[in-house]
Structures are given as C-alpha cells and as structure tokens.
Coordinates of C-alpha atoms in Angstrom, one line a residue:
X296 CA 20.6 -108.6 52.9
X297 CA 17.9 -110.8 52.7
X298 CA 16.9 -110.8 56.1
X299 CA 16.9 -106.8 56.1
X300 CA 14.8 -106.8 52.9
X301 CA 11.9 -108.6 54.1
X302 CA 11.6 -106.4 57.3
X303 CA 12.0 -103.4 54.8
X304 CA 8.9 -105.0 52.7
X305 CA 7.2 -106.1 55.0
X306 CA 6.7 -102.7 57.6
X307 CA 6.6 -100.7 53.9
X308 CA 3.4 -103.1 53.5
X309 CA 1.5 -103.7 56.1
X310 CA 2.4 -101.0 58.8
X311 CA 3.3 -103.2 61.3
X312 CA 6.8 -102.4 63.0
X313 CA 6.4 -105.7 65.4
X314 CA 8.6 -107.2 63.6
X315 CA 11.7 -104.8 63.7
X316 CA 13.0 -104.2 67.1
X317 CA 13.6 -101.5 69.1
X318 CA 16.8 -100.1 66.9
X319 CA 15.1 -99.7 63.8
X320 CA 15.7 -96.9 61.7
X321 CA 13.2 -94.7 59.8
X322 CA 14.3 -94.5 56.3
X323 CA 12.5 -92.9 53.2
X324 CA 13.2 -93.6 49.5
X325 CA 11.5 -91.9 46.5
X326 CA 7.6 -92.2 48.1
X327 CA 8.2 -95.4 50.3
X328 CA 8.9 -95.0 54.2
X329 CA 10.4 -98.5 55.6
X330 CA 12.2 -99.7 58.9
X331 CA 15.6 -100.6 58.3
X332 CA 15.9 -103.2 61.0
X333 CA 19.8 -102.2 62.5
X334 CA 22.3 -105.0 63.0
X335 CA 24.3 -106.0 66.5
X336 CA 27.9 -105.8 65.2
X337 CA 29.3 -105.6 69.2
X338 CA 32.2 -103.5 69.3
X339 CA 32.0 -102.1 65.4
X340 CA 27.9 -101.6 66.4
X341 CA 28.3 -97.4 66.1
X342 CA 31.6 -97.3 64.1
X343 CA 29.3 -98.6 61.1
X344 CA 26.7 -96.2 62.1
X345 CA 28.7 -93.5 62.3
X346 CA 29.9 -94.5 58.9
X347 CA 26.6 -94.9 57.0
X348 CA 25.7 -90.9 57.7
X349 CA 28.6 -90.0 56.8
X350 CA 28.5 -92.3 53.5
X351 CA 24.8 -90.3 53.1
X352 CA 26.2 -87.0 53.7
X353 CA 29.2 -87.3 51.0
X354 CA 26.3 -88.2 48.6
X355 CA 24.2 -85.5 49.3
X356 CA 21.6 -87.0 51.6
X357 CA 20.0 -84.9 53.9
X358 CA 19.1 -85.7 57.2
X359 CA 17.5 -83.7 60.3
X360 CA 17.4 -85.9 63.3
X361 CA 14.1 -84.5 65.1
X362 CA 13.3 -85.6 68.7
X363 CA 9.1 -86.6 69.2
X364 CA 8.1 -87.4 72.7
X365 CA 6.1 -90.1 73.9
X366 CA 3.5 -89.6 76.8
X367 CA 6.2 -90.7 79.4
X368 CA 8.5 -87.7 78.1
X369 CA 10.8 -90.2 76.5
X370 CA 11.8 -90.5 72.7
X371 CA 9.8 -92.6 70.7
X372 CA 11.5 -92.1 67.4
X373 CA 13.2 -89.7 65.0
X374 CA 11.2 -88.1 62.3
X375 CA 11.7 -86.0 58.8
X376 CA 14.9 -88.3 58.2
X377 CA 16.3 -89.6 55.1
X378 CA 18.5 -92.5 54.9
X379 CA 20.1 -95.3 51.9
X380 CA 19.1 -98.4 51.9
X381 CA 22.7 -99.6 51.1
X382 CA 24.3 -102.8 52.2
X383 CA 26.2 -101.4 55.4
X384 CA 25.8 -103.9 58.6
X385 CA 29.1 -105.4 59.9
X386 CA 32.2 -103.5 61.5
X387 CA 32.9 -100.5 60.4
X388 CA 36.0 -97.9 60.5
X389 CA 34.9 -95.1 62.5
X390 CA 35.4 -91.5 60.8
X391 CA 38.4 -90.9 63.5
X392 CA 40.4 -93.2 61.9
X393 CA 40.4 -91.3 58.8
X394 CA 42.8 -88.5 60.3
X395 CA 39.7 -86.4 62.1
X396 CA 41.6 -85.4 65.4
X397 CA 40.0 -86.7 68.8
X398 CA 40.9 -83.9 70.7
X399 CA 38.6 -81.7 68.2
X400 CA 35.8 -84.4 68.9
X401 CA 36.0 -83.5 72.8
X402 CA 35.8 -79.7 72.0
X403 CA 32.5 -80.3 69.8
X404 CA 31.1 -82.5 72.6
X405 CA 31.1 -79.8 74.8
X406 CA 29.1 -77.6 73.1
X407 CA 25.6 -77.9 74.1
X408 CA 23.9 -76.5 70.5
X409 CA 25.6 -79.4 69.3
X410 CA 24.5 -81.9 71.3
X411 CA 21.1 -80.8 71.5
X412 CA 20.8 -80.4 68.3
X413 CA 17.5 -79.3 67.1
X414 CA 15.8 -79.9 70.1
X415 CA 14.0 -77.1 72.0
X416 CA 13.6 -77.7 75.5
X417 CA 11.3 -74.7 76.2
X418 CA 8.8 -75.6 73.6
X419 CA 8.8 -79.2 74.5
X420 CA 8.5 -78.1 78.5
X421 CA 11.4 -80.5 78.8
X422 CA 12.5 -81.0 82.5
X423 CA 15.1 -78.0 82.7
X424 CA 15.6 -78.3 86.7
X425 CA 16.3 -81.8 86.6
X426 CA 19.8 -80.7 86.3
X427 CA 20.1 -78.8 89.2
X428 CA 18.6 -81.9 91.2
X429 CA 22.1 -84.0 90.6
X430 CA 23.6 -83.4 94.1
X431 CA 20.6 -84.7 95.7
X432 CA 20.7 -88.0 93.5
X433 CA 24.2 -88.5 93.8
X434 CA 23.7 -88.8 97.7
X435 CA 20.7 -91.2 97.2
X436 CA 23.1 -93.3 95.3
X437 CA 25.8 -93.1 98.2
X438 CA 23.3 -93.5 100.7
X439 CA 22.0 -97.1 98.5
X440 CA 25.5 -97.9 98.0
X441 CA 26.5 -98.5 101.2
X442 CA 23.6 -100.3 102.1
X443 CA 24.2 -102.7 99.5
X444 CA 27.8 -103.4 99.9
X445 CA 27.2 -106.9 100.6
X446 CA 26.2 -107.7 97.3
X447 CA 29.5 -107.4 95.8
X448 CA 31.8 -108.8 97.9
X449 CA 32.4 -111.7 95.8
X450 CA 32.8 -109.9 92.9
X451 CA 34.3 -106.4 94.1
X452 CA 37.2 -106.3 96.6
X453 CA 35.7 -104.5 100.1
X454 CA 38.2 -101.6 99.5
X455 CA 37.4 -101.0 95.9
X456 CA 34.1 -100.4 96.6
X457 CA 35.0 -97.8 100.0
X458 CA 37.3 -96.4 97.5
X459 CA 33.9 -95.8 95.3
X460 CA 31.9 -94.4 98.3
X461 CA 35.0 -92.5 99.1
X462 CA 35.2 -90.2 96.1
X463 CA 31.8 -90.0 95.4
X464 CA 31.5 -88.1 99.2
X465 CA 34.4 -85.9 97.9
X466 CA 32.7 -85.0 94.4
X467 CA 29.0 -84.5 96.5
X468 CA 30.8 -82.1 98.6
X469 CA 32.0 -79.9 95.4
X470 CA 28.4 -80.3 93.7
X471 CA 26.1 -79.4 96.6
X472 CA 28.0 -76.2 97.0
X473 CA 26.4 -72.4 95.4
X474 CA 29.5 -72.7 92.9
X475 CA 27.6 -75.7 90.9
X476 CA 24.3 -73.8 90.9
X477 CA 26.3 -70.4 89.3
X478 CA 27.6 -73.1 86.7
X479 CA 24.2 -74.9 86.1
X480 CA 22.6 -71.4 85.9
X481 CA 25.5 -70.5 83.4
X482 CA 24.6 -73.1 81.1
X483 CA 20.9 -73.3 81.4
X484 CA 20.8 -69.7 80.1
X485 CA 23.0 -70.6 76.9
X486 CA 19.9 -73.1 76.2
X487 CA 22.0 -75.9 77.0
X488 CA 21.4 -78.9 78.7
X489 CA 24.4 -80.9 79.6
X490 CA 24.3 -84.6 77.9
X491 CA 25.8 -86.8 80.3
X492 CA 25.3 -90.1 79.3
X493 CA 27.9 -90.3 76.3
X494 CA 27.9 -93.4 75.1
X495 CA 29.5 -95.0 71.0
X496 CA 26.1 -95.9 70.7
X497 CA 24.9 -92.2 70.2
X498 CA 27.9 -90.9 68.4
X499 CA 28.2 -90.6 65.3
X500 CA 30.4 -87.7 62.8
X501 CA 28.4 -85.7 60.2
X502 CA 31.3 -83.7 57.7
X503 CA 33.8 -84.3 60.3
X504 CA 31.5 -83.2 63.1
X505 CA 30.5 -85.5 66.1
X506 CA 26.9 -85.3 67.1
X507 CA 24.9 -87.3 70.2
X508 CA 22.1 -89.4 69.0
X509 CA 20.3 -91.1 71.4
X510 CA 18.1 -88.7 73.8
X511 CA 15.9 -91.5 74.8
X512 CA 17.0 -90.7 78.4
X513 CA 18.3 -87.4 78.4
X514 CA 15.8 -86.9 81.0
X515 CA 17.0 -88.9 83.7
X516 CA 20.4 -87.1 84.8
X517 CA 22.1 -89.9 84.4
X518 CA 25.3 -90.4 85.3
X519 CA 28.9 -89.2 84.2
X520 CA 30.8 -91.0 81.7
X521 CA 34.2 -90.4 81.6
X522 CA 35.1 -89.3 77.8
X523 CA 38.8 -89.8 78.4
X524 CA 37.6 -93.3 79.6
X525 CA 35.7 -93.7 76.1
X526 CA 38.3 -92.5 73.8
X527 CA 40.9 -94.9 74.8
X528 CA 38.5 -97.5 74.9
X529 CA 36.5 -97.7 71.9
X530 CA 38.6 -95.1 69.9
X531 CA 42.3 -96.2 70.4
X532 CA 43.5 -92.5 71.6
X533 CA 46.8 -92.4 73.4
X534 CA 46.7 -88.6 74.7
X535 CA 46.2 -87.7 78.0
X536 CA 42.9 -87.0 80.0
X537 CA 44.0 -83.5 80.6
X538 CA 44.4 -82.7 77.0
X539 CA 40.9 -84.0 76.6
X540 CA 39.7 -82.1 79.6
X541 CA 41.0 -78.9 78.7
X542 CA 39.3 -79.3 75.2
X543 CA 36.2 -80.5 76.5
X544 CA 35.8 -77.3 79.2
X545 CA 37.6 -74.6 76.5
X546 CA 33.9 -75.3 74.9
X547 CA 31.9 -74.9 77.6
X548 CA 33.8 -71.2 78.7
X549 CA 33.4 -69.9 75.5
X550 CA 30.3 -68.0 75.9
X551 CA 31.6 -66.4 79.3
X552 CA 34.9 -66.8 81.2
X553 CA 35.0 -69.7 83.8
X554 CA 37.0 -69.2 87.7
X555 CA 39.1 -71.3 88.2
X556 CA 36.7 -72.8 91.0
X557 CA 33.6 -73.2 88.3
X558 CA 36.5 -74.9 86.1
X559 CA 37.1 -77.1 89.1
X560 CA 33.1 -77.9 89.1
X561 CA 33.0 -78.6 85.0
X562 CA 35.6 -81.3 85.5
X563 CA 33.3 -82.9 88.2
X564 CA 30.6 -82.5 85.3
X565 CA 33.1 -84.0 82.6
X566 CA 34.9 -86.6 84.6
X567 CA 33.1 -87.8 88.1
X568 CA 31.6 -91.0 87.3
X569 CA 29.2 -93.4 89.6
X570 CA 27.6 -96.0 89.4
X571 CA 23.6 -96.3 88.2
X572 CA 21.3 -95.5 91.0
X573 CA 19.1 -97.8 89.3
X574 CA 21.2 -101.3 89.2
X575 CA 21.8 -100.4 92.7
X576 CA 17.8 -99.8 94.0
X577 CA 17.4 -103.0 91.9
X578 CA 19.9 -104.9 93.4
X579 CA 19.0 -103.9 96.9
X580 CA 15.3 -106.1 96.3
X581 CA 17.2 -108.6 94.3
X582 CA 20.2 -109.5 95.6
X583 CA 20.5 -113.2 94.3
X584 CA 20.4 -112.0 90.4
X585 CA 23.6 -112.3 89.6
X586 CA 23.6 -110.7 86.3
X587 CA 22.4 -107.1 87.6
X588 CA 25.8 -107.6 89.8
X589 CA 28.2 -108.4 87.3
X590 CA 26.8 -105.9 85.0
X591 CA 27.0 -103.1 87.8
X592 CA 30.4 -104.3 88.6
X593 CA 31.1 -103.8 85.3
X594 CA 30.2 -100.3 85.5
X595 CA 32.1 -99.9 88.3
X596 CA 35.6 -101.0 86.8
X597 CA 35.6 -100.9 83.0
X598 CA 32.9 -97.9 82.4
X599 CA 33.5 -95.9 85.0
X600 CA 36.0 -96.1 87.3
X601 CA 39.9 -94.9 87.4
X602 CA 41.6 -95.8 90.7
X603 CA 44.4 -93.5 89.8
X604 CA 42.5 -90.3 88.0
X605 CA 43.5 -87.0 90.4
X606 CA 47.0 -88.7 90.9
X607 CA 47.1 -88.6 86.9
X608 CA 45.7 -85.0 86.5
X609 CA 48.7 -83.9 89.1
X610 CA 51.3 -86.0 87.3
X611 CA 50.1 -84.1 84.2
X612 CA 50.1 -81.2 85.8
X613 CA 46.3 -79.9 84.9
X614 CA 43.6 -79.2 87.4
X615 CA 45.5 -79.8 90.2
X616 CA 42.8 -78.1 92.5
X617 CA 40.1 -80.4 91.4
X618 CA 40.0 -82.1 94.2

C-alpha cells in the first residue's frame, strides 16, 4: 500500500490531484479529504469495488453518491461521500457470489429511481429529449456503417457485418414507430431516464442491492448493452436471456401495464445492441489505425453481438413477437 499512501498524502497536502488519475476516488476520514488512487485489477477491476461498499456498508459507513456537472454537462466527480481507507486492491469476489440471485439484480436494474439514484434531471436541466432522439442516431450509425464496411474485412467476415446492418434495419423499424414514443413518454413521466450503457465498471451492490455508478456519459444515448450478454460474461450466470428479460421489463411495467407491442419495444430497449457511432465516424477518417478496428470489432462480437438471439427467445418460448 505504499504506492496508494503517498497519493493519499500527497493530494491530502498539497491539493494537487495531478498525480491520481482519472479513477480516483474521493474519500474522507475524521477531518482529512484524500484521493484514493483506484487500482486496474482487469477482470476482478469492479468485483473489488463492488466489494469495498459493501465492506463500508456492513460497518456502518455512509455513503451518498452525488452527481456534480462540469461545464460540458458531463460528471466531474462524486461529492458528500465517505469511504475506508482499507487495504482492498486486487480481485475481488463479487456480492453475487455470495448467494444474492441474478435474476433479482436484473429486476433492480430496471428500475429507473435506482439507477438514477439521487440525481434530478429537472433541476440539473439534464438533456431529457435526448432519449427520444435514439431512432435518428441509430440510422446515422447504419447509414456510417455501411459506408465503412471496408475497414473490416480483414477482421470481420463480409456477412457478419450485413448480418449487423441487417438487424439493426429491423430494430430501427420498431423504434421509429409512435409505439416507442408512447413508451419513452411512459418512462419520462415516472422521472426516469433509461441507463443504457451498463457496464461492471459502474455496478456495484449496496445491502444486496445493485446500483449504476458511472453517469459520466449518461448523456450521450449510448448504445444498448445486452445484460444477458453481461451476466454470463462477467458474472458466471447459466439461466436463460428470457428469464432475465422478463425480470428486467416486470420492473419497468410496474408503474402502469405494458401491451404486449410496448413489451415488444422494451426488449428492443433491453436487448438491441450496436455498435458505437463514434469508433465508426472515427474509423471512417482513420482507416489505417488498426486498434480503433479491433477494438470496434470487438464490440461487435464479444460485447455486443448474438448471431443466434430471436432464434433463442423462440426456442425459449418468450417474446416471440419481438421481431
């Protein structure tokens, strides 16, 4: 712990925060206020996160992550937070090992005073409509996409990446119709704003509750992740994605009863995923950098993409409308 000591002295001293990177946390103990400079642990990275708060919160620290916003609308940093100074870096077991069930982490997920937490979007004049703008984005992407196909053909088989283009034409067709606009509408008056960029990075479990952490570009509609996806992934979960689906949306109809066609549109919400606008613009200027490819790639395959998702759903026997 020596390393994290002398970034804890040396911010507590001299003010500076050059020194402690970008995921630093804010901790406070008795009258001091330090940076505790957070550790790079790759695949354990928010399993020992999630652990630490929930090590604070069985010892009766109290936390209240608070959002401030920097002049470009993003989060700068989280105030009025108390954390422990304790020896915690390295891999950590996360919370669901412990016998919390994931299916009960997919049903708090989609409730959107959860996931927003303290946050009020009306006093901060945060970019409500943004959400209703997704449609339009989503065909920008297509529209770059194809124009940009070229780029991957060493790394992306040709009908991989129609396949893409394919479905994200079938999900634009479903979101640009009025039934997305009654949903949107639905769950902007329940002062909720849909977080869509679900990552282990900003989860974390506080007394057995999961909670989103990282808002820093909650503003950006970014895109779908597949929670399904991420479960089996980071979290080792062997159920099916319609168990985690039907969860998920049992969350978001309990303030008013969903059709079965706004059902349909929530598991476009929930499930659709495409790739980032972004790495694609990029790539379009830069079509020679090599690691923007492989890293959108990656999103394509291993984030994002299931070949075989609606054949699954039908197999299971859930949703089988949805598309």
């Amino acid at each position: 712990m020596k390393e994290e000591a002398k970034v804890l002295s040396y911010w507590g001293h001299r003010g500076d925060l050059s020194r402690c990177g970008k995921n630093s946390w804010l901790i406070k103990k008795g009258r001091e206020k330090y940076r505790l400079l957070r550790r790079d642990a790759g695949d354990g990275f928010a399993m020992s996160e999630a652990a630490v708060r929930c090590y604070l919160a069985d010892r009766g620290f109290s936390y209240q992550p608070r959002l401030c916003l920097g002049e470009d609308g993003a989060v700068a940093r989280r105030d009025n937070s108390e954390y422990l100074s304790e020896h915690w870096s390295g891999a950590g077991r996360f919370p669901f090992d412990d016998g919390y069930h994931v299916i009960e982490a997919a049903r708090v997920l989609g409730e959107f005073r959860n996931i927003m937490m303290d946050f009020d979007w009306r006093e901060h004049g945060f970019p409500i409509k943004e959400m209703l703008h997704r449609p339009r984005r989503l065909e920008q992407m297509l529209e770059t996409g194809e124009r940009c196909q070229s780029s991957f053909r060493h790394l992306l088989p040709q009908e991989e990446m129609e396949d893409i283009l394919s479905r994200g034409k079938r999900s634009l067709s479903v979101l640009s119709g009025p039934l997305y606009e009654k949903v949107s509408g639905n769950i902007l008056r329940n002062g909720g704003v849909a977080y869509r960029a679900i990552r282990r990075r900003g989860l974390m479990l506080h007394h057995g509750e999961p909670l989103l952490t990282d808002f820093s570009r909650l503003s950006e509609d970014l895109p779908v992740v597949d929670l399904w996806q991420l479960l089996r992934r980071y979290f080792s979960y062997e159920g099916s994605r319609g168990e985690v689906i039907q969860s998920a949306i049992t969350a978001y109809e309990a303030p008013c009863p969903l059709a079965i066609e706004e059902k349909n549109i929530l598991i476009q919400l929930l499930c659709f995923p495409y790739v980032l606008l972004r790495n694609l613009e990029r790539l379009e200027k830069d079509k020679a950098n090599d690691r923007l490819r492989r890293e959108t790639v990656h999103i394509l395959r291993a984030e994002h993409f299931h070949k075989n998702f609606y054949r699954e759903l039908e197999k299971e026997g859930s949703y089988e409308n949805c598309h």
